[in-house]
Amino acid sequence: MSRLGGKNPEETGGFQEAPLAYDAVWALALALNKTVGPLKARGRRLEDFNYNNKDITAEIYRALNTSSFEGVSGHVVFDAQGSRMAWTLIEQLQGGSYKKIGYYDMTKGNLSWYGNDKWIGAGPPADQTLVNFEYRYLSQKLFISVSVFAGLGILLGIVCLTFNIYNSNNSQPYLNNMTAVGCMMALAAVFPLGLDGLHVHRDQFPVVCQFRLWLLGLGFSLAYGSMFTKIWWVHTVFTKKDEKKDKRKHLDPWKLYATVGILLVIDITSLMIWQIVDPLHITVEKFTREAPKGDLDVLIEPLLEHCSSEKMNTWLGVVYGYKGLLLLLGIFLAYETKSVSTEKINDHRAVGMAIYNVSVLCMITAPVTMILSSKQDASFAFASLAIVFSVYITLVVLFVPKMRRLITRGEWQSDQQETMKTGSSTNNNDEEKSRQLERENKELQRIIQEKEERVSDLRNQLSERQALRSRRRPSSGNQNHSTPPVSAPQGDPKALLPPPGYPLPSSDNHALPPSFSNSSNLYQPDGKISRNHCHTSRLPLLYK
């Protein structure tokens, strides 16, 4: 300070960083000087230093960390991270020159502020870009609209279930009850499907995820599983060969319920394994930051909450694969049984139509919702509307026609079933009548084939006899000129008959049919051919 003449180091001219560089060299020199003694005690020297020698490096670090001296720039001391702990001068450019506006003492955490700072605007600008996190939520108008349709569908399901319970004389009423209950559970899944962070707390969101999964899974198993069971057993029993049909013509109801139970057990087991091994939890998807209008110091980062698990794609692949095969098999069975008539399950055609619609909607919606998972409104709209339309179609196709017939005519079964029932007063089993008709039809076809073969043989014999008569007529004409042969136009059946009194060899009489073996019966006393005899004689030939 005496050398400086009592001036501040900052006022000596030159670079402002010169005092800092001067003190940095002194700090390094003092640290190396302090390191010599400990290294010598261990038989080492500073000259042995290299960048791979961790022992010497650690000694230099400890010496710098404990350094404390008064330098040109002030008191020199370092923290554990190697940062200079000193007074920090804060300046502001005002009117083209720097003005001191404060000091900060890092050793004591003390800020000395002069209050002469000046800013453009209401206050100081941000020292960094401020990022605001903003969650994306489902459109409430869309959620309310779909919820109204889902609620009306649940009411329709309750009405259909009530009608089915009070009119349980239809085919397999318990399967129809399962269908109605499954449809209502699927519609109930629409409500948790639309819940997000706007309605529930983040801690409760995993519970909502579980409700979504279980309601939708069990609802699908009950609704589609019961319809699939009907089509499966109709195909199994009534599309087999005749001998197998006779053995399995009695359809036990417990087999139908056992099939639905198997499908339910598969779904429940898979869902339980999923939840135990890899439970659902909330995950947050981050999107590209957006800059709001008018504020350059703020960015908005959109966030979206999802129900997910560690191996979500694997579990979805297993579930979608199993459900997809079940849907495809249902379409195939519905197509195979579209022409089957059965009284045991008299609404299987309506079930087949419902399976077509449900399968198409599900196979379109599943991949679309996975693609649109980042767009909450579009994803919810596709998934929820597919559920709503599938349930409405199923309930309307299965129950509304029966309800209409019951209300208008007091009849539960369709006209087609009535027609089948009145076909026989002694046997109401339409399958038995159908099989009987098939057997009779095959027998008649066999008889017709035999008759056609016999007619063909007879025609060949007649052609041979006609050729024989043609060869014998010239010789007969030479012996008796007074008896000309009877001629007939070409194509006339009479041309096949011999003239009156023409003798036939007795050995050939057996080759002709009985109506031709005694040809004299075909002629009247006046020599004319009797048309009545000719007409009646041809009938036994063709159909005897």
Coordinates of C-alpha atoms in Angstrom, one line a residue:
M1 CA 0.0 0.0 0.0
S2 CA 3.0 2.3 0.7
R3 CA 4.2 1.6 -2.8
L4 CA 0.8 2.6 -4.2
G5 CA 1.0 5.9 -2.3
G6 CA -2.2 5.3 -0.4
K7 CA -4.3 4.6 -3.5
N8 CA -6.8 1.9 -4.0
P9 CA -5.5 -1.0 -6.0
E10 CA -8.5 -0.5 -8.4
E11 CA -7.3 3.0 -9.1
T12 CA -3.8 2.2 -10.1
G13 CA -4.6 1.8 -13.8
G14 CA -3.8 -1.2 -16.0
F15 CA -6.1 -4.2 -16.1
Q16 CA -8.7 -4.6 -13.4
E17 CA -7.9 -8.3 -13.2
A18 CA -4.2 -7.6 -12.4
P19 CA -4.6 -7.7 -8.6
L20 CA -6.5 -11.0 -8.9
A21 CA -3.7 -12.5 -11.0
Y22 CA -1.1 -11.2 -8.6
D23 CA -2.9 -12.8 -5.6
A24 CA -3.4 -16.0 -7.5
V25 CA 0.3 -16.4 -8.1
W26 CA 1.0 -15.8 -4.4
A27 CA -1.7 -18.3 -3.4
L28 CA 0.0 -21.0 -5.6
A29 CA 3.4 -20.1 -4.3
L30 CA 2.3 -20.3 -0.7
A31 CA 0.5 -23.6 -1.2
L32 CA 3.6 -25.2 -2.9
N33 CA 5.8 -23.9 -0.1
K34 CA 3.4 -25.4 2.5
T35 CA 3.5 -28.8 0.7
V36 CA 7.3 -29.2 0.8
G37 CA 7.4 -30.2 4.5
P38 CA 4.7 -32.9 4.5
L39 CA 6.1 -34.4 1.3
K40 CA 9.7 -34.5 2.7
A41 CA 8.5 -36.3 5.8
R42 CA 7.3 -39.1 3.5
G43 CA 10.4 -39.1 1.4
R44 CA 9.0 -37.3 -1.6
R45 CA 9.7 -34.1 -3.4
L46 CA 7.7 -31.6 -5.4
E47 CA 10.0 -32.4 -8.4
D48 CA 8.4 -35.9 -8.5
F49 CA 4.9 -34.4 -9.3
N50 CA 3.0 -35.6 -12.3
Y51 CA -0.7 -35.6 -13.1
N52 CA -1.1 -39.2 -12.3
N53 CA 0.4 -38.9 -8.8
K54 CA -2.6 -38.6 -6.5
D55 CA -0.6 -38.3 -3.3
I56 CA 1.1 -35.0 -4.2
T57 CA -2.1 -33.7 -5.8
A58 CA -3.9 -34.3 -2.5
E59 CA -1.2 -32.4 -0.5
I60 CA -1.4 -29.4 -2.9
Y61 CA -5.2 -29.4 -2.6
R62 CA -5.1 -29.4 1.2
A63 CA -2.5 -26.6 1.2
L64 CA -4.7 -24.4 -1.1
N65 CA -7.8 -25.2 0.9
T66 CA -6.2 -23.9 4.1
S67 CA -4.6 -20.8 2.5
S68 CA -5.5 -17.5 4.1
F69 CA -3.6 -14.2 3.6
E70 CA -4.0 -10.6 2.8
G71 CA -3.5 -9.9 -0.9
V72 CA -3.6 -6.9 -3.2
S73 CA -7.2 -7.7 -4.1
G74 CA -8.2 -8.2 -0.4
H75 CA -8.3 -11.2 1.9
V76 CA -7.6 -14.4 0.0
V77 CA -9.3 -17.6 1.2
F78 CA -10.9 -20.5 -0.7
D79 CA -13.9 -22.8 0.1
A80 CA -14.0 -26.6 -0.2
Q81 CA -15.0 -26.3 -3.9
G82 CA -12.0 -24.1 -4.7
S83 CA -13.9 -20.9 -5.1
R84 CA -12.5 -17.6 -3.9
M85 CA -14.3 -16.4 -0.8
A86 CA -14.0 -12.6 -0.9
W87 CA -15.9 -9.4 -1.3
T88 CA -17.6 -9.2 -4.7
L89 CA -18.0 -5.8 -6.2
I90 CA -21.4 -5.2 -7.9
E91 CA -21.4 -2.4 -10.6
Q92 CA -23.9 -1.1 -13.1
L93 CA -23.4 0.7 -16.3
Q94 CA -25.1 4.1 -16.0
G95 CA -24.7 6.9 -18.5
G96 CA -21.7 5.2 -20.2
S97 CA -19.7 4.6 -17.0
Y98 CA -19.8 1.9 -14.2
K99 CA -21.2 2.9 -10.9
K100 CA -20.8 0.9 -7.7
I101 CA -24.2 -0.3 -6.4
G102 CA -23.1 -2.8 -3.7
Y103 CA -20.7 -5.4 -2.3
Y104 CA -21.3 -9.0 -1.4
D105 CA -19.2 -10.7 1.4
M106 CA -19.1 -14.4 0.5
T107 CA -17.4 -15.4 3.8
K108 CA -20.3 -14.0 5.8
G109 CA -23.1 -14.1 3.3
N110 CA -23.6 -10.3 3.7
L111 CA -24.8 -8.0 0.9
S112 CA -24.1 -4.3 1.1
W113 CA -26.5 -2.4 -1.2
Y114 CA -26.2 1.3 -2.0
G115 CA -29.6 1.7 -3.5
N116 CA -28.4 3.7 -6.5
D117 CA -29.3 1.1 -9.1
K118 CA -31.4 2.2 -12.1
W119 CA -33.6 -0.1 -14.3
I120 CA -35.5 0.2 -17.5
G121 CA -39.1 -0.7 -16.6
A122 CA -40.7 -1.7 -13.3
G123 CA -37.7 -3.6 -12.0
P124 CA -34.6 -5.6 -12.8
P125 CA -34.8 -8.2 -15.6
A126 CA -34.7 -11.9 -14.9
D127 CA -31.3 -13.3 -14.7
Q128 CA -32.5 -16.4 -16.6
T129 CA -35.5 -17.6 -18.6
L130 CA -38.3 -18.6 -16.3
V131 CA -39.9 -21.9 -17.1
N132 CA -43.5 -22.4 -16.0
F133 CA -44.9 -26.0 -15.9
E134 CA -48.4 -26.2 -17.2
Y135 CA -50.5 -29.5 -17.1
R136 CA -52.8 -30.3 -19.9
Y137 CA -56.3 -31.5 -18.9
L138 CA -59.1 -33.1 -20.8
S139 CA -61.8 -30.8 -22.2
Q140 CA -64.6 -30.6 -19.7
K141 CA -67.2 -30.1 -22.4
L142 CA -66.1 -33.3 -24.1
F143 CA -66.0 -35.2 -20.8
I144 CA -69.5 -34.1 -19.8
S145 CA -71.0 -34.9 -23.2
V146 CA -69.6 -38.4 -23.3
S147 CA -70.6 -38.9 -19.7
V148 CA -74.2 -38.1 -20.4
F149 CA -74.3 -40.7 -23.2
A150 CA -72.6 -43.2 -21.0
G151 CA -75.2 -42.5 -18.2
L152 CA -78.1 -43.0 -20.6
G153 CA -76.5 -46.2 -21.8
I154 CA -76.3 -47.5 -18.2
L155 CA -80.0 -46.7 -17.8
L156 CA -80.8 -48.6 -21.0
G157 CA -78.8 -51.5 -19.7
I158 CA -80.7 -51.5 -16.5
V159 CA -84.0 -51.5 -18.5
C160 CA -82.8 -54.4 -20.7
L161 CA -81.6 -56.3 -17.7
T162 CA -85.0 -55.8 -15.9
F163 CA -87.0 -56.9 -18.9
N164 CA -84.8 -60.0 -19.3
I165 CA -85.2 -61.0 -15.7
Y166 CA -88.9 -60.7 -15.7
N167 CA -89.2 -62.4 -19.0
S168 CA -86.7 -65.2 -18.6
N169 CA -88.5 -67.7 -20.8
N170 CA -86.2 -66.8 -23.7
S171 CA -83.1 -68.8 -24.7
Q172 CA -80.3 -68.7 -22.2
P173 CA -81.5 -65.7 -20.1
Y174 CA -78.5 -65.8 -17.8
L175 CA -76.1 -65.2 -20.7
N176 CA -78.2 -62.2 -21.8
N177 CA -78.0 -61.0 -18.2
M178 CA -74.2 -61.3 -18.3
T179 CA -74.2 -59.3 -21.5
A180 CA -76.2 -56.5 -20.0
V181 CA -74.1 -56.3 -16.9
G182 CA -70.9 -56.4 -18.9
C183 CA -72.2 -53.5 -21.1
M184 CA -72.9 -51.4 -18.0
M185 CA -69.5 -52.1 -16.5
A186 CA -67.9 -51.0 -19.8
L187 CA -69.9 -47.8 -19.8
A188 CA -68.9 -47.2 -16.2
A189 CA -65.3 -47.3 -17.3
V190 CA -65.9 -44.1 -19.3
F191 CA -66.0 -42.0 -16.1
P192 CA -62.6 -42.9 -14.7
L193 CA -61.2 -42.7 -18.2
G194 CA -62.0 -39.0 -18.2
L195 CA -60.6 -38.2 -14.8
D196 CA -57.2 -36.5 -14.6
G197 CA -55.3 -34.1 -12.3
L198 CA -58.1 -31.5 -12.6
H199 CA -60.4 -33.8 -10.6
V200 CA -58.2 -36.0 -8.4
H201 CA -55.0 -35.5 -6.5
R202 CA -51.8 -37.0 -7.8
D203 CA -51.6 -39.4 -4.9
Q204 CA -55.1 -40.8 -5.8
F205 CA -54.4 -41.0 -9.6
P206 CA -53.1 -44.6 -9.5
V207 CA -56.4 -45.7 -8.0
V208 CA -58.2 -44.2 -10.9
C209 CA -55.9 -46.0 -13.3
Q210 CA -56.8 -49.3 -11.6
F211 CA -60.5 -48.6 -11.9
R212 CA -60.1 -47.9 -15.6
L213 CA -58.3 -51.2 -16.2
W214 CA -60.5 -53.5 -14.2
L215 CA -63.9 -52.0 -15.3
L216 CA -63.0 -52.1 -18.9
G217 CA -61.4 -55.6 -18.8
L218 CA -64.2 -57.3 -16.8
G219 CA -66.9 -55.5 -18.7
F220 CA -65.4 -56.7 -22.0
S221 CA -65.1 -60.2 -20.7
L222 CA -68.7 -60.4 -19.5
A223 CA -70.4 -58.6 -22.5
Y224 CA -68.3 -60.0 -25.4
G225 CA -67.5 -63.3 -23.6
S226 CA -71.2 -64.2 -23.2
M227 CA -71.9 -63.4 -26.9
F228 CA -68.8 -65.3 -28.0
T229 CA -69.9 -68.3 -25.9
K230 CA -73.3 -68.4 -27.7
I231 CA -71.7 -68.3 -31.1
W232 CA -69.0 -70.8 -30.1
W233 CA -71.5 -73.4 -28.9
V234 CA -73.9 -72.9 -31.8
H235 CA -70.9 -73.6 -34.1
T236 CA -69.7 -76.5 -32.1
V237 CA -73.0 -78.3 -31.8
F238 CA -74.9 -77.4 -35.0
T239 CA -72.2 -77.3 -37.7
K240 CA -70.9 -80.9 -37.2
K241 CA -71.7 -83.9 -39.3
D242 CA -75.0 -85.7 -38.9
E243 CA -73.8 -88.4 -36.6
K244 CA -72.1 -85.9 -34.3
K245 CA -75.1 -83.7 -34.3
D246 CA -77.3 -86.6 -33.0
K247 CA -74.8 -87.2 -30.2
R248 CA -74.5 -83.6 -29.2
K249 CA -78.0 -82.3 -29.9
H250 CA -78.6 -81.6 -26.2
L251 CA -76.9 -78.4 -25.2
D252 CA -76.3 -78.2 -21.4
P253 CA -76.6 -74.7 -20.0
W254 CA -73.7 -75.3 -17.6
K255 CA -71.3 -75.6 -20.5
L256 CA -72.2 -72.1 -21.6
Y257 CA -71.7 -70.6 -18.1
A258 CA -68.4 -72.6 -17.7
T259 CA -67.1 -71.1 -21.0
V260 CA -67.9 -67.5 -19.8
G261 CA -66.3 -68.4 -16.5
I262 CA -63.1 -69.5 -18.2
L263 CA -62.8 -66.3 -20.1
L264 CA -63.4 -64.3 -16.9
V265 CA -60.7 -66.3 -15.0
I266 CA -58.2 -65.7 -17.8
D267 CA -58.8 -61.9 -17.6
I268 CA -58.8 -61.7 -13.8
T269 CA -55.6 -63.8 -13.6
S270 CA -53.8 -61.7 -16.2
L271 CA -54.9 -58.4 -14.6
M272 CA -53.8 -59.6 -11.2
I273 CA -50.4 -60.7 -12.4
W274 CA -50.0 -57.3 -14.2
Q275 CA -50.9 -55.4 -11.0
I276 CA -48.7 -57.5 -8.8
V277 CA -45.6 -57.7 -11.0
D278 CA -45.7 -54.2 -12.6
P279 CA -48.4 -52.0 -11.0
L280 CA -49.8 -48.9 -12.8
H281 CA -48.5 -45.6 -11.6
I282 CA -48.6 -42.0 -12.8
T283 CA -46.1 -40.8 -15.4
V284 CA -45.6 -37.3 -16.8
E285 CA -45.0 -36.7 -20.4
K286 CA -43.1 -33.5 -21.3
F287 CA -43.6 -31.5 -24.5
T288 CA -41.6 -28.9 -26.3
R289 CA -41.5 -25.6 -24.5
E290 CA -43.7 -22.9 -25.8
A291 CA -43.0 -19.1 -25.7
P292 CA -46.1 -17.0 -24.6
K293 CA -46.9 -13.8 -26.5
G294 CA -45.4 -10.6 -25.1
D295 CA -43.0 -12.1 -22.6
L296 CA -39.6 -13.1 -23.8
D297 CA -38.3 -14.1 -20.4
V298 CA -40.8 -16.9 -19.7
L299 CA -41.3 -20.3 -21.4
I300 CA -44.2 -22.7 -20.8
E301 CA -43.5 -26.4 -20.7
P302 CA -46.7 -28.5 -21.2
L303 CA -47.0 -31.7 -19.1
L304 CA -49.5 -34.6 -19.5
E305 CA -50.2 -37.3 -16.9
H306 CA -50.5 -40.9 -18.0
C307 CA -51.4 -44.2 -16.4
S308 CA -48.3 -46.4 -17.2
S309 CA -46.0 -49.1 -15.9
E310 CA -42.4 -50.0 -16.5
K311 CA -43.3 -52.6 -19.2
M312 CA -46.5 -51.0 -20.4
N313 CA -46.0 -52.0 -24.1
T314 CA -45.4 -55.6 -23.2
W315 CA -48.5 -55.9 -21.1
L316 CA -50.6 -54.1 -23.8
G317 CA -49.2 -56.4 -26.4
V318 CA -50.3 -59.5 -24.5
V319 CA -53.8 -58.1 -23.7
Y320 CA -54.4 -56.8 -27.2
G321 CA -53.1 -60.0 -28.8
Y322 CA -55.4 -62.2 -26.7
K323 CA -58.5 -59.9 -27.2
G324 CA -57.7 -59.5 -30.9
L325 CA -57.6 -63.2 -31.5
L326 CA -60.9 -63.6 -29.6
L327 CA -62.5 -60.9 -31.8
L328 CA -61.3 -62.5 -35.0
L329 CA -62.5 -65.9 -33.9
G330 CA -65.9 -64.4 -33.0
I331 CA -66.2 -62.9 -36.5
F332 CA -65.4 -66.2 -38.1
L333 CA -67.9 -68.1 -35.9
A334 CA -70.6 -65.6 -36.5
Y335 CA -70.1 -65.9 -40.3
E336 CA -70.1 -69.7 -40.1
T337 CA -73.3 -69.9 -38.1
K338 CA -75.3 -67.2 -40.0
S339 CA -77.5 -69.8 -41.7
V340 CA -78.0 -72.1 -38.6
S341 CA -81.5 -72.3 -37.2
T342 CA -81.6 -73.4 -33.5
E343 CA -84.3 -73.1 -30.9
K344 CA -81.8 -73.6 -28.0
I345 CA -80.1 -70.3 -28.7
N346 CA -82.7 -68.4 -30.7
D347 CA -81.0 -65.0 -30.9
H348 CA -77.6 -66.1 -32.2
R349 CA -78.1 -64.1 -35.4
A350 CA -78.5 -60.9 -33.5
V351 CA -75.5 -61.9 -31.4
G352 CA -73.5 -62.4 -34.6
M353 CA -74.4 -58.9 -35.8
A354 CA -73.4 -57.4 -32.5
I355 CA -70.1 -59.3 -32.6
Y356 CA -69.4 -57.8 -36.1
N357 CA -69.9 -54.3 -34.9
V358 CA -68.0 -54.7 -31.6
S359 CA -65.0 -56.4 -33.3
V360 CA -64.7 -53.7 -36.0
L361 CA -64.9 -50.8 -33.5
C362 CA -62.4 -52.4 -31.1
M363 CA -59.8 -53.3 -33.8
I364 CA -59.9 -49.8 -35.2
T365 CA -59.9 -48.0 -31.8
A366 CA -57.1 -49.8 -30.1
P367 CA -54.3 -48.8 -32.4
V368 CA -55.7 -45.3 -32.9
T369 CA -55.7 -44.5 -29.2
M370 CA -52.1 -45.7 -28.8
I371 CA -51.0 -43.4 -31.7
L372 CA -53.0 -40.5 -30.2
S373 CA -52.0 -41.0 -26.6
S374 CA -50.2 -37.6 -26.5
K375 CA -53.4 -35.8 -27.5
Q376 CA -55.7 -36.2 -24.5
D377 CA -58.9 -35.0 -26.1
A378 CA -58.6 -37.1 -29.3
S379 CA -57.5 -40.2 -27.4
F380 CA -60.4 -39.9 -24.9
A381 CA -62.9 -39.3 -27.7
F382 CA -61.9 -42.3 -29.7
A383 CA -61.8 -44.7 -26.7
S384 CA -65.0 -43.5 -25.0
L385 CA -67.1 -43.2 -28.1
A386 CA -66.0 -46.7 -29.2
I387 CA -67.2 -48.0 -25.9
V388 CA -70.5 -46.1 -26.0
F389 CA -71.3 -47.1 -29.6
S390 CA -70.4 -50.8 -29.0
V391 CA -72.6 -51.0 -26.0
Y392 CA -75.5 -49.2 -27.6
I393 CA -75.3 -51.4 -30.7
T394 CA -75.2 -54.6 -28.5
L395 CA -78.1 -53.6 -26.3
V396 CA -80.3 -52.4 -29.2
V397 CA -79.6 -55.4 -31.4
L398 CA -80.1 -58.0 -28.6
F399 CA -82.8 -56.6 -26.4
V400 CA -84.8 -53.8 -28.2
P401 CA -86.5 -56.2 -30.8
K402 CA -87.6 -58.5 -28.0
M403 CA -88.9 -55.6 -25.9
R404 CA -90.8 -54.2 -28.9
R405 CA -92.4 -57.6 -29.6
L406 CA -93.2 -58.0 -25.9
I407 CA -94.8 -54.6 -25.7
T408 CA -96.7 -54.6 -28.9
R409 CA -97.8 -58.2 -29.2
G410 CA -97.1 -59.7 -25.8
E411 CA -94.6 -62.1 -27.4
W412 CA -91.0 -62.6 -26.5
Q413 CA -89.9 -64.8 -29.3
S414 CA -89.6 -63.8 -32.9
D415 CA -91.9 -64.8 -35.8
Q416 CA -89.2 -67.0 -37.1
Q417 CA -89.2 -69.0 -33.9
E418 CA -93.0 -69.2 -34.0
T419 CA -92.9 -70.6 -37.5
M420 CA -90.4 -73.2 -36.6
K421 CA -92.4 -74.2 -33.5
T422 CA -95.7 -74.7 -35.4
G423 CA -94.1 -76.8 -38.1
S424 CA -94.9 -80.0 -36.2
S425 CA -97.3 -80.6 -33.5
T426 CA -95.5 -83.6 -32.2
N427 CA -91.9 -82.6 -32.5
N428 CA -90.8 -79.0 -31.6
N429 CA -87.1 -79.7 -32.1
D430 CA -86.3 -77.8 -35.3
E431 CA -82.9 -79.4 -35.5
E432 CA -84.3 -82.9 -35.6
K433 CA -86.7 -81.9 -38.4
S434 CA -83.9 -80.3 -40.3
R435 CA -81.8 -83.4 -40.1
Q436 CA -84.8 -85.6 -41.1
L437 CA -85.4 -83.4 -44.1
E438 CA -81.7 -83.6 -45.1
R439 CA -81.8 -87.4 -44.9
E440 CA -85.0 -87.6 -46.9
N441 CA -83.5 -85.2 -49.5
K442 CA -80.4 -87.4 -49.9
E443 CA -82.6 -90.5 -50.3
L444 CA -84.7 -88.8 -52.9
Q445 CA -81.6 -87.7 -54.8
R446 CA -80.3 -91.2 -54.8
I447 CA -83.7 -92.5 -56.1
I448 CA -83.7 -89.9 -58.8
Q449 CA -80.2 -90.8 -59.9
E450 CA -81.3 -94.5 -60.2
K451 CA -84.3 -93.5 -62.2
E452 CA -82.3 -91.4 -64.5
E453 CA -79.9 -94.2 -65.1
R454 CA -82.9 -96.5 -65.8
V455 CA -84.4 -94.1 -68.2
S456 CA -81.1 -93.7 -70.0
D457 CA -80.8 -97.5 -70.4
L458 CA -84.4 -97.7 -71.7
R459 CA -83.7 -95.0 -74.2
N460 CA -80.7 -96.9 -75.5
Q461 CA -82.7 -100.1 -75.8
L462 CA -85.4 -98.3 -77.8
S463 CA -82.8 -96.8 -80.1
E464 CA -81.5 -100.3 -80.7
R465 CA -85.0 -101.7 -81.4
Q466 CA -85.8 -98.9 -83.8
A467 CA -82.6 -99.6 -85.8
L468 CA -83.5 -103.3 -85.9
R469 CA -87.0 -102.5 -87.2
S470 CA -85.5 -100.2 -89.8
R471 CA -83.4 -103.0 -91.2
R472 CA -86.3 -105.5 -91.2
R473 CA -88.9 -103.2 -92.9
P474 CA -87.6 -103.6 -96.5
S475 CA -87.8 -107.4 -96.5
S476 CA -91.3 -107.3 -95.0
G477 CA -92.4 -104.8 -97.6
N478 CA -91.4 -107.2 -100.4
Q479 CA -93.5 -110.1 -99.0
N480 CA -96.7 -108.1 -98.2
H481 CA -97.3 -104.9 -100.2
S482 CA -100.8 -104.4 -98.8
T483 CA -99.6 -103.5 -95.3
P484 CA -97.5 -100.3 -95.4
P485 CA -95.7 -99.3 -92.2
V486 CA -97.1 -96.6 -90.1
S487 CA -95.0 -93.4 -90.3
A488 CA -94.9 -90.5 -87.9
P489 CA -93.3 -87.1 -88.1
Q490 CA -89.7 -86.9 -86.9
G491 CA -89.5 -86.4 -83.2
D492 CA -93.0 -87.8 -82.6
P493 CA -93.0 -90.5 -79.9
K494 CA -95.3 -92.6 -82.1
A495 CA -92.4 -93.1 -84.5
L496 CA -90.9 -95.4 -81.9
L497 CA -93.9 -97.8 -82.0
P498 CA -94.1 -100.8 -84.5
P499 CA -97.0 -100.9 -87.0
P500 CA -100.2 -102.8 -86.1
G501 CA -99.7 -106.5 -86.1
Y502 CA -96.0 -106.3 -86.4
P503 CA -94.6 -109.3 -84.5
L504 CA -91.8 -108.8 -82.1
P505 CA -89.4 -111.5 -81.2
S506 CA -90.4 -113.1 -77.9
S507 CA -86.8 -113.0 -76.8
D508 CA -86.8 -109.2 -76.9
N509 CA -90.1 -108.6 -75.1
H510 CA -88.4 -108.6 -71.8
A511 CA -86.0 -105.8 -72.9
L512 CA -88.9 -103.3 -73.4
P513 CA -90.9 -101.8 -70.6
P514 CA -94.3 -103.3 -69.9
S515 CA -96.2 -100.5 -71.7
F516 CA -94.4 -101.4 -75.0
S517 CA -94.2 -105.2 -74.7
N518 CA -97.9 -105.5 -75.6
S519 CA -98.2 -103.0 -78.4
S520 CA -101.7 -104.1 -79.5
N521 CA -103.2 -102.3 -76.6
L522 CA -102.1 -99.0 -78.1
Y523 CA -104.3 -99.4 -81.2
Q524 CA -108.1 -99.0 -81.7
P525 CA -110.1 -101.3 -84.0
D526 CA -110.0 -98.6 -86.7
G527 CA -106.2 -98.7 -86.8
K528 CA -105.5 -95.4 -85.0
I529 CA -103.2 -95.0 -82.2
S530 CA -104.8 -94.5 -78.8
R531 CA -103.4 -91.3 -77.3
N532 CA -104.7 -92.1 -73.8
H533 CA -102.9 -95.4 -73.8
C534 CA -99.7 -93.7 -75.0
H535 CA -99.9 -91.1 -72.4
T536 CA -100.6 -93.4 -69.5
S537 CA -97.9 -95.8 -70.7
R538 CA -95.1 -93.3 -70.5
L539 CA -95.6 -92.4 -66.8
P540 CA -94.6 -95.8 -65.4
L541 CA -91.6 -95.7 -67.7
L542 CA -90.2 -92.5 -66.2
Y543 CA -91.3 -92.7 -62.5
K544 CA -92.0 -96.3 -61.7

